[in-house]
Amino acid sequence: MDIAHLLTTENLIALLTLSTLEIVLGIDNIVFIAILTSRLPPKDQPKARRIGLGLAMITRIMLLFALSWVIRLVDPLFSIAGKSFSGKDLILLGGGLFLLAKSTFEIHGTIDGHGEKDSDGDGRSDGKASYAGILIQIAILDIVFSLDSVITAVGMAREVSVMITAVLLSVGVMLVFANSISEFILRHPTVKMLALSFLMLIGLVLVADGMGQHIEKGYIYFAMGFSIVVEMLNLKLRKRARKA
């Protein structure tokens, strides 16, 4: 990577803007990884989060090196009832439906208090199988989130080196905060339910995008941010009530 070429004013502005956007887009990843890894034994959760974010980084970089293939994904493949579907649409549809189904299952399990039963009936599935299954689910959603991220990067920067540097920086930031965010979500049941609601919302947005109905992400992130502020106020009120 040519450092001198990277440090031009245009590239630095693109790098800063893209890194910030990648971090914002990566929040979806952190929340999803936090929910999935919560089913693992506590000692395995930090490692699984690191691997999940590592997979996200590798997927993004691989897609950046396959830009010509990514760009072709927007070309129509077939039409149904006058609506054309591209490879990108199919990936977004599949990922959105998977996220909706997974979020619904997790909400149902959280409300009912049922864990995944194994053959021993101890309420937790076999560690090795569960670990592998969770990493597979993370890898599947990483592809969907990474595709959206890479297409955004292509529209904001001209140099692949700038895009890769932005991905490395954003994943580095996410690695620093992933454990604290995950532990906070799991420590507060209402926050976990809110996070699952966010995942359902994101899944709905992905399905809408796949059907050609674009929803401005700014509205989604504003709604999520507003909900978080309200929940933080509720947490403070509950803490004050317990002390009283």
CSV table of C-alpha atoms in Angstrom, one decimal, residues 87-180:
chain,number,residue,atom,x,y,z
A,87,GLY,CA,-27.9,-10.8,-7.2
A,88,LYS,CA,-27.7,-8.1,-4.6
A,89,ASP,CA,-31.5,-8.1,-4.2
A,90,LEU,CA,-31.5,-11.9,-3.6
A,91,ILE,CA,-28.7,-11.6,-1.0
A,92,LEU,CA,-30.5,-8.8,0.8
A,93,LEU,CA,-33.8,-10.7,0.7
A,94,GLY,CA,-32.2,-13.9,2.0
A,95,GLY,CA,-30.3,-12.1,4.7
A,96,GLY,CA,-33.3,-10.0,5.8
A,97,LEU,CA,-35.6,-13.0,6.1
A,98,PHE,CA,-32.9,-14.9,8.0
A,99,LEU,CA,-32.5,-11.9,10.4
A,100,LEU,CA,-36.2,-11.6,10.9
A,101,ALA,CA,-36.5,-15.4,11.6
A,102,LYS,CA,-33.5,-15.4,14.0
A,103,SER,CA,-34.7,-12.3,15.9
A,104,THR,CA,-38.2,-13.7,16.3
A,105,PHE,CA,-36.8,-17.0,17.6
A,106,GLU,CA,-34.5,-15.2,20.0
A,107,ILE,CA,-37.3,-13.0,21.3
A,108,HIS,CA,-39.5,-16.0,21.8
A,109,GLY,CA,-36.7,-17.8,23.7
A,110,THR,CA,-36.0,-14.7,25.8
A,111,ILE,CA,-39.7,-14.2,26.8
A,112,ASP,CA,-40.3,-17.9,27.5
A,113,GLY,CA,-36.9,-18.4,29.2
A,114,HIS,CA,-36.2,-21.6,27.2
A,115,GLY,CA,-32.6,-22.4,26.3
A,116,GLU,CA,-31.4,-24.7,23.5
A,117,LYS,CA,-31.8,-28.2,24.9
A,118,ASP,CA,-29.1,-30.8,24.4
A,119,SER,CA,-29.3,-34.6,24.8
A,120,ASP,CA,-28.3,-34.2,28.5
A,121,GLY,CA,-31.1,-31.8,29.1
A,122,ASP,CA,-28.9,-29.2,30.8
A,123,GLY,CA,-30.4,-26.3,28.8
A,124,ARG,CA,-27.4,-25.7,26.5
A,125,SER,CA,-26.4,-27.3,23.3
A,126,ASP,CA,-23.1,-29.1,22.9
A,127,GLY,CA,-20.3,-26.6,23.2
A,128,LYS,CA,-18.4,-27.6,20.0
A,129,ALA,CA,-21.5,-27.9,17.8
A,130,SER,CA,-23.0,-24.7,19.2
A,131,TYR,CA,-19.7,-22.8,18.7
A,132,ALA,CA,-19.4,-23.9,15.1
A,133,GLY,CA,-23.1,-23.3,14.4
A,134,ILE,CA,-22.9,-19.7,15.8
A,135,LEU,CA,-19.8,-18.9,13.8
A,136,ILE,CA,-21.6,-20.2,10.6
A,137,GLN,CA,-24.6,-17.9,11.4
A,138,ILE,CA,-22.3,-15.0,12.0
A,139,ALA,CA,-20.5,-15.7,8.7
A,140,ILE,CA,-23.8,-15.7,6.8
A,141,LEU,CA,-24.9,-12.4,8.1
A,142,ASP,CA,-21.4,-10.9,7.7
A,143,ILE,CA,-21.8,-11.5,3.9
A,144,VAL,CA,-25.0,-9.5,3.9
A,145,PHE,CA,-23.8,-6.6,6.1
A,146,SER,CA,-20.4,-6.6,4.2
A,147,LEU,CA,-22.1,-6.3,0.8
A,148,ASP,CA,-24.0,-3.2,1.9
A,149,SER,CA,-20.8,-1.8,3.4
A,150,VAL,CA,-18.7,-2.4,0.3
A,151,ILE,CA,-21.3,-1.0,-2.1
A,152,THR,CA,-21.3,2.1,0.1
A,153,ALA,CA,-17.5,2.3,0.1
A,154,VAL,CA,-17.4,2.0,-3.7
A,155,GLY,CA,-19.6,5.1,-3.9
A,156,MET,CA,-17.5,7.1,-1.5
A,157,ALA,CA,-13.9,6.4,-2.4
A,158,ARG,CA,-11.9,5.8,-5.5
A,159,GLU,CA,-8.9,4.0,-4.2
A,160,VAL,CA,-9.2,0.3,-3.0
A,161,SER,CA,-6.3,1.1,-0.5
A,162,VAL,CA,-8.5,3.8,1.1
A,163,MET,CA,-11.4,1.4,1.4
A,164,ILE,CA,-9.3,-1.4,2.9
A,165,THR,CA,-7.7,1.0,5.4
A,166,ALA,CA,-11.2,2.3,6.4
A,167,VAL,CA,-12.3,-1.3,7.0
A,168,LEU,CA,-9.3,-2.1,9.1
A,169,LEU,CA,-9.8,1.0,11.2
A,170,SER,CA,-13.5,0.4,11.7
A,171,VAL,CA,-13.1,-3.2,12.7
A,172,GLY,CA,-10.3,-2.2,15.1
A,173,VAL,CA,-12.6,0.2,16.8
A,174,MET,CA,-15.4,-2.4,16.9
A,175,LEU,CA,-13.0,-5.0,18.5
A,176,VAL,CA,-12.1,-2.5,21.2
A,177,PHE,CA,-15.8,-1.9,22.2
A,178,ALA,CA,-17.4,-5.2,21.2
A,179,ASN,CA,-17.0,-6.9,24.6
A,180,SER,CA,-18.2,-3.9,26.6
